[in-house]
């Protein structure tokens, strides 16, 4: 047997050819999900709107330029299973595809205008070690691939696993959480417009903490935008 059929079967084994949402076999015209599921996805449209409900989470806490998620995220949705798989079940390659998809949709507007660096929310080294990867790095790599904006995976270190408590007024406990992240190379961030990338936006506490840490390390001379693959449906009702 020549090498290429072997590689092909390996690829088939590693990369499923069925749509992770509806389970149908993917056709050549399909991307990572089937055409039907990509059209019917619960898009937030937040990237089209300034001062949207996701950006409002940062109001009065830390200045940001833009914030948007691609899809709404709700319990019971098939998309939730996809996110779970790329987070915990080693399906990291989903994340890069989803990052490319996010970027191609956001790029239809002016969302990426002025952004010159992409930084994924880091995991603590122990979690990254046990999981083997950081899903947000793969989303960031996918966005970088489409937009040609470079990413930086080393400028920020996470010092602990525990995120700030959701549902609490975390910004009032800044002393407790200000050491969650360390900026290892602030000189690389000063004067830049950074896109912070995460998988899911729920309370926003982790991203707010990270954004505040960056602004502080740069003495305010930095711009920050936020992109996540999904945002909790709760944002719409709060
Ligand atoms: Zn499908």
mmCIF file of C-alpha atoms and ligand atoms in Angstrom:
data_model
loop_
_atom_site.group_PDB
_atom_site.id
_atom_site.type_symbol
_atom_site.label_atom_id
_atom_site.label_comp_id
_atom_site.label_asym_id
_atom_site.label_seq_id
_atom_site.Cartn_x
_atom_site.Cartn_y
_atom_site.Cartn_z
ATOM 1 C CA UNK A 1 0.000 0.000 0.000
ATOM 2 C CA UNK A 2 1.397 3.414 -0.887
ATOM 3 C CA UNK A 3 1.586 6.100 1.738
ATOM 4 C CA UNK A 4 -1.200 8.367 0.508
ATOM 5 C CA UNK A 5 -4.128 5.914 0.969
ATOM 6 C CA UNK A 6 -2.790 5.305 4.450
ATOM 7 C CA UNK A 7 -2.764 9.023 5.150
ATOM 8 C CA UNK A 8 -6.256 9.336 3.701
ATOM 9 C CA UNK A 9 -7.622 6.656 5.995
ATOM 10 C CA UNK A 10 -5.815 8.226 8.925
ATOM 11 C CA UNK A 11 -7.431 11.550 8.055
ATOM 12 C CA UNK A 12 -10.844 9.871 7.871
ATOM 13 C CA UNK A 13 -10.213 8.415 11.278
ATOM 14 C CA UNK A 14 -9.101 11.673 12.842
ATOM 15 C CA UNK A 15 -11.454 14.055 11.112
ATOM 16 C CA UNK A 16 -15.056 12.906 11.051
ATOM 17 C CA UNK A 17 -16.901 13.475 7.835
ATOM 18 C CA UNK A 18 -20.302 13.877 9.431
ATOM 19 C CA UNK A 19 -21.860 17.164 10.472
ATOM 20 C CA UNK A 20 -21.397 17.517 14.264
ATOM 21 C CA UNK A 21 -24.765 19.265 14.530
ATOM 22 C CA UNK A 22 -27.185 17.095 12.540
ATOM 23 C CA UNK A 23 -25.056 13.971 12.013
ATOM 24 C CA UNK A 24 -25.489 13.889 8.236
ATOM 25 C CA UNK A 25 -22.500 12.892 6.118
ATOM 26 C CA UNK A 26 -20.734 16.021 4.895
ATOM 27 C CA UNK A 27 -20.648 16.695 1.180
ATOM 28 C CA UNK A 28 -17.805 18.309 -0.708
ATOM 29 C CA UNK A 29 -19.559 21.700 -0.696
ATOM 30 C CA UNK A 30 -19.894 21.577 3.091
ATOM 31 C CA UNK A 31 -17.332 23.024 5.419
ATOM 32 C CA UNK A 32 -16.951 21.835 8.982
ATOM 33 C CA UNK A 33 -20.719 21.738 9.517
ATOM 34 C CA UNK A 34 -23.200 21.052 6.743
ATOM 35 C CA UNK A 35 -24.533 23.956 4.728
ATOM 36 C CA UNK A 36 -27.991 23.637 6.239
ATOM 37 C CA UNK A 37 -26.708 23.779 9.830
ATOM 38 C CA UNK A 38 -24.364 26.697 9.115
ATOM 39 C CA UNK A 39 -27.243 28.721 7.651
ATOM 40 C CA UNK A 40 -29.638 27.777 10.451
ATOM 41 C CA UNK A 41 -27.106 28.498 13.235
ATOM 42 C CA UNK A 42 -28.276 30.827 16.049
ATOM 43 C CA UNK A 43 -26.227 33.852 14.972
ATOM 44 C CA UNK A 44 -26.093 36.713 17.481
ATOM 45 C CA UNK A 45 -25.554 39.494 14.910
ATOM 46 C CA UNK A 46 -23.683 41.295 17.726
ATOM 47 C CA UNK A 47 -20.696 41.985 15.464
ATOM 48 C CA UNK A 48 -22.931 44.308 13.434
ATOM 49 C CA UNK A 49 -23.924 46.454 16.404
ATOM 50 C CA UNK A 50 -21.893 48.846 18.480
ATOM 51 C CA UNK A 51 -22.891 49.296 22.136
ATOM 52 C CA UNK A 52 -24.454 45.842 22.058
ATOM 53 C CA UNK A 53 -25.473 43.848 25.151
ATOM 54 C CA UNK A 54 -22.118 42.068 25.307
ATOM 55 C CA UNK A 55 -20.193 45.343 25.227
ATOM 56 C CA UNK A 56 -22.503 46.661 27.943
ATOM 57 C CA UNK A 57 -20.983 44.104 30.326
ATOM 58 C CA UNK A 58 -17.735 46.098 30.246
ATOM 59 C CA UNK A 59 -19.347 49.515 30.753
ATOM 60 C CA UNK A 60 -17.843 51.397 33.636
ATOM 61 C CA UNK A 61 -15.497 48.494 34.424
ATOM 62 C CA UNK A 62 -12.889 48.527 31.680
ATOM 63 C CA UNK A 63 -12.876 50.406 28.368
ATOM 64 C CA UNK A 64 -13.163 48.200 25.296
ATOM 65 C CA UNK A 65 -13.594 48.889 21.600
ATOM 66 C CA UNK A 66 -15.837 46.053 20.425
ATOM 67 C CA UNK A 67 -17.227 42.758 21.735
ATOM 68 C CA UNK A 68 -19.173 40.106 19.880
ATOM 69 C CA UNK A 69 -19.918 36.384 19.813
ATOM 70 C CA UNK A 70 -20.794 34.409 16.708
ATOM 71 C CA UNK A 71 -23.568 32.217 18.123
ATOM 72 C CA UNK A 72 -25.985 32.164 21.025
ATOM 73 C CA UNK A 73 -25.374 29.290 23.383
ATOM 74 C CA UNK A 74 -28.183 27.535 25.236
ATOM 75 C CA UNK A 75 -28.503 24.314 27.160
ATOM 76 C CA UNK A 76 -29.813 21.508 25.008
ATOM 77 C CA UNK A 77 -28.490 23.011 21.783
ATOM 78 C CA UNK A 78 -26.441 20.742 19.506
ATOM 79 C CA UNK A 79 -23.887 23.541 19.373
ATOM 80 C CA UNK A 80 -23.368 23.072 23.091
ATOM 81 C CA UNK A 81 -22.219 19.510 22.404
ATOM 82 C CA UNK A 82 -19.764 20.778 19.787
ATOM 83 C CA UNK A 83 -18.297 23.266 22.270
ATOM 84 C CA UNK A 84 -18.090 20.555 24.904
ATOM 85 C CA UNK A 85 -16.279 18.280 22.444
ATOM 86 C CA UNK A 86 -13.663 20.832 21.507
ATOM 87 C CA UNK A 87 -13.169 21.773 25.126
ATOM 88 C CA UNK A 88 -12.975 18.379 26.757
ATOM 89 C CA UNK A 89 -12.985 15.570 24.199
ATOM 90 C CA UNK A 90 -9.808 16.355 22.289
ATOM 91 C CA UNK A 91 -11.712 17.664 19.269
ATOM 92 C CA UNK A 92 -9.436 20.665 19.159
ATOM 93 C CA UNK A 93 -9.637 20.795 15.363
ATOM 94 C CA UNK A 94 -13.303 21.824 15.668
ATOM 95 C CA UNK A 95 -12.087 24.985 17.402
ATOM 96 C CA UNK A 96 -9.837 26.086 14.555
ATOM 97 C CA UNK A 97 -12.646 25.562 12.045
ATOM 98 C CA UNK A 98 -15.027 27.526 14.222
ATOM 99 C CA UNK A 99 -12.445 30.316 14.496
ATOM 100 C CA UNK A 100 -12.174 30.495 10.709
ATOM 101 C CA UNK A 101 -15.933 30.580 10.428
ATOM 102 C CA UNK A 102 -16.249 33.348 13.033
ATOM 103 C CA UNK A 103 -13.608 35.404 11.245
ATOM 104 C CA UNK A 104 -15.173 35.064 7.818
ATOM 105 C CA UNK A 105 -18.562 36.191 9.196
ATOM 106 C CA UNK A 106 -17.186 39.095 11.289
ATOM 107 C CA UNK A 107 -14.986 40.198 8.376
ATOM 108 C CA UNK A 108 -18.111 41.120 6.416
ATOM 109 C CA UNK A 109 -18.304 44.229 8.619
ATOM 110 C CA UNK A 110 -15.658 46.447 10.217
ATOM 111 C CA UNK A 111 -15.157 44.380 13.361
ATOM 112 C CA UNK A 112 -11.464 43.648 12.749
ATOM 113 C CA UNK A 113 -10.590 47.209 11.730
ATOM 114 C CA UNK A 114 -7.483 48.432 13.560
ATOM 115 C CA UNK A 115 -6.859 45.168 15.432
ATOM 116 C CA UNK A 116 -3.204 44.204 15.204
ATOM 117 C CA UNK A 117 -2.808 41.300 17.620
ATOM 118 C CA UNK A 118 -4.897 38.286 18.649
ATOM 119 C CA UNK A 119 -4.495 36.835 22.143
ATOM 120 C CA UNK A 120 -6.452 33.805 23.375
ATOM 121 C CA UNK A 121 -7.479 33.617 27.026
ATOM 122 C CA UNK A 122 -4.758 31.396 28.512
ATOM 123 C CA UNK A 123 -5.358 28.291 30.566
ATOM 124 C CA UNK A 124 -3.358 27.587 33.685
ATOM 125 C CA UNK A 125 -0.413 25.335 32.712
ATOM 126 C CA UNK A 126 -1.773 22.406 34.732
ATOM 127 C CA UNK A 127 -5.097 22.458 32.923
ATOM 128 C CA UNK A 128 -3.397 22.878 29.580
ATOM 129 C CA UNK A 129 -1.152 19.946 30.429
ATOM 130 C CA UNK A 130 -3.995 17.606 31.379
ATOM 131 C CA UNK A 131 -6.152 18.665 28.429
ATOM 132 C CA UNK A 132 -3.240 18.742 26.030
ATOM 133 C CA UNK A 133 -4.350 21.955 24.343
ATOM 134 C CA UNK A 134 -6.091 25.274 24.871
ATOM 135 C CA UNK A 135 -9.230 25.423 22.736
ATOM 136 C CA UNK A 136 -9.118 29.229 22.651
ATOM 137 C CA UNK A 137 -5.662 29.091 21.025
ATOM 138 C CA UNK A 138 -7.163 27.079 18.197
ATOM 139 C CA UNK A 139 -10.058 29.514 17.769
ATOM 140 C CA UNK A 140 -7.471 32.336 17.713
ATOM 141 C CA UNK A 141 -5.375 30.480 15.135
ATOM 142 C CA UNK A 142 -8.462 30.074 12.940
ATOM 143 C CA UNK A 143 -9.231 33.806 13.179
ATOM 144 C CA UNK A 144 -5.610 34.634 12.402
ATOM 145 C CA UNK A 145 -5.645 32.363 9.370
ATOM 146 C CA UNK A 146 -8.587 34.243 7.830
ATOM 147 C CA UNK A 147 -7.683 37.808 8.866
ATOM 148 C CA UNK A 148 -3.842 37.561 8.640
ATOM 149 C CA UNK A 149 -3.697 39.326 12.031
ATOM 150 C CA UNK A 150 -0.852 37.720 14.008
ATOM 151 C CA UNK A 151 -1.522 35.962 17.291
ATOM 152 C CA UNK A 152 0.525 35.947 20.455
ATOM 153 C CA UNK A 153 0.172 32.976 22.810
ATOM 154 C CA UNK A 154 2.958 33.966 25.172
ATOM 155 C CA UNK A 155 2.294 37.538 26.295
ATOM 156 C CA UNK A 156 -0.032 36.504 29.129
ATOM 157 C CA UNK A 157 0.198 33.806 31.784
ATOM 158 C CA UNK A 158 -2.644 32.446 33.858
ATOM 159 C CA UNK A 159 -1.623 31.977 37.476
ATOM 160 C CA UNK A 160 -4.588 29.993 38.734
ATOM 161 C CA UNK A 161 -7.320 27.754 37.413
ATOM 162 C CA UNK A 162 -10.187 29.292 39.243
ATOM 163 C CA UNK A 163 -12.124 31.900 37.331
ATOM 164 C CA UNK A 164 -13.675 34.771 39.241
ATOM 165 C CA UNK A 165 -17.006 33.780 40.684
ATOM 166 C CA UNK A 166 -19.722 34.275 38.146
ATOM 167 C CA UNK A 167 -22.910 36.014 39.189
ATOM 168 C CA UNK A 168 -21.071 38.045 41.798
ATOM 169 C CA UNK A 169 -20.025 41.622 41.581
ATOM 170 C CA UNK A 170 -16.550 40.424 40.748
ATOM 171 C CA UNK A 171 -15.198 43.853 39.906
ATOM 172 C CA UNK A 172 -15.788 44.877 43.504
ATOM 173 C CA UNK A 173 -13.427 42.129 44.567
ATOM 174 C CA UNK A 174 -10.630 43.263 42.311
ATOM 175 C CA UNK A 175 -8.010 42.662 44.988
ATOM 176 C CA UNK A 176 -8.890 38.973 44.995
ATOM 177 C CA UNK A 177 -8.724 38.448 41.276
ATOM 178 C CA UNK A 178 -6.105 40.922 40.130
ATOM 179 C CA UNK A 179 -3.482 38.182 40.303
ATOM 180 C CA UNK A 180 -5.385 35.717 38.116
ATOM 181 C CA UNK A 181 -3.273 36.685 35.078
ATOM 182 C CA UNK A 182 0.271 38.011 34.660
ATOM 183 C CA UNK A 183 1.355 40.030 31.663
ATOM 184 C CA UNK A 184 4.745 38.542 30.873
ATOM 185 C CA UNK A 185 5.618 40.931 28.036
ATOM 186 C CA UNK A 186 3.713 44.226 28.544
ATOM 187 C CA UNK A 187 6.072 46.008 26.131
ATOM 188 C CA UNK A 188 4.635 43.880 23.329
ATOM 189 C CA UNK A 189 1.105 45.050 24.122
ATOM 190 C CA UNK A 190 1.590 48.780 24.696
ATOM 191 C CA UNK A 191 0.019 50.893 21.968
ATOM 192 C CA UNK A 192 -1.622 47.888 20.286
ATOM 193 C CA UNK A 193 -5.240 47.022 19.573
ATOM 194 C CA UNK A 194 -5.627 43.511 20.960
ATOM 195 C CA UNK A 195 -8.395 41.037 20.188
ATOM 196 C CA UNK A 196 -8.982 38.752 23.177
ATOM 197 C CA UNK A 197 -10.437 35.408 22.131
ATOM 198 C CA UNK A 198 -12.370 32.924 24.248
ATOM 199 C CA UNK A 199 -14.736 30.059 23.531
ATOM 200 C CA UNK A 200 -17.863 31.023 25.490
ATOM 201 C CA UNK A 201 -18.987 34.307 27.037
ATOM 202 C CA UNK A 202 -21.182 33.764 30.087
ATOM 203 C CA UNK A 203 -20.767 36.344 32.851
ATOM 204 C CA UNK A 204 -17.748 37.892 31.148
ATOM 205 C CA UNK A 205 -15.887 37.830 34.456
ATOM 206 C CA UNK A 206 -12.722 36.169 33.140
ATOM 207 C CA UNK A 207 -12.485 38.466 30.119
ATOM 208 C CA UNK A 208 -13.136 41.551 32.234
ATOM 209 C CA UNK A 209 -10.399 40.484 34.634
ATOM 210 C CA UNK A 210 -7.979 39.870 31.785
ATOM 211 C CA UNK A 211 -8.842 43.152 30.052
ATOM 212 C CA UNK A 212 -8.342 45.093 33.283
ATOM 213 C CA UNK A 213 -4.999 43.392 33.898
ATOM 214 C CA UNK A 214 -3.805 44.308 30.394
ATOM 215 C CA UNK A 215 -4.977 47.930 30.660
ATOM 216 C CA UNK A 216 -3.210 48.264 33.997
ATOM 217 C CA UNK A 217 0.024 46.694 32.705
ATOM 218 C CA UNK A 218 0.011 49.063 29.702
ATOM 219 C CA UNK A 219 -0.846 52.137 31.788
ATOM 220 C CA UNK A 220 -3.963 52.573 29.713
ATOM 221 C CA UNK A 221 -2.081 52.758 26.402
ATOM 222 C CA UNK A 222 -3.833 49.809 24.753
ATOM 223 C CA UNK A 223 -7.106 49.061 22.955
ATOM 224 C CA UNK A 224 -9.024 45.856 23.563
ATOM 225 C CA UNK A 225 -11.738 44.056 21.628
ATOM 226 C CA UNK A 226 -13.366 40.739 22.477
ATOM 227 C CA UNK A 227 -14.464 37.859 20.247
ATOM 228 C CA UNK A 228 -15.952 34.611 21.474
ATOM 229 C CA UNK A 229 -17.424 31.718 19.560
ATOM 230 C CA UNK A 230 -20.598 31.663 21.637
ATOM 231 C CA UNK A 231 -22.414 33.818 24.188
ATOM 232 C CA UNK A 232 -24.914 32.667 26.785
ATOM 233 C CA UNK A 233 -28.566 33.235 25.947
ATOM 234 C CA UNK A 234 -28.888 34.676 29.464
ATOM 235 C CA UNK A 235 -27.317 37.900 28.233
ATOM 236 C CA UNK A 236 -30.461 38.623 26.277
ATOM 237 C CA UNK A 237 -32.784 38.296 29.238
ATOM 238 C CA UNK A 238 -30.710 40.032 31.890
HETATM 239 ZN ZN1 LIG B 1 -25.756 19.567 9.705
#
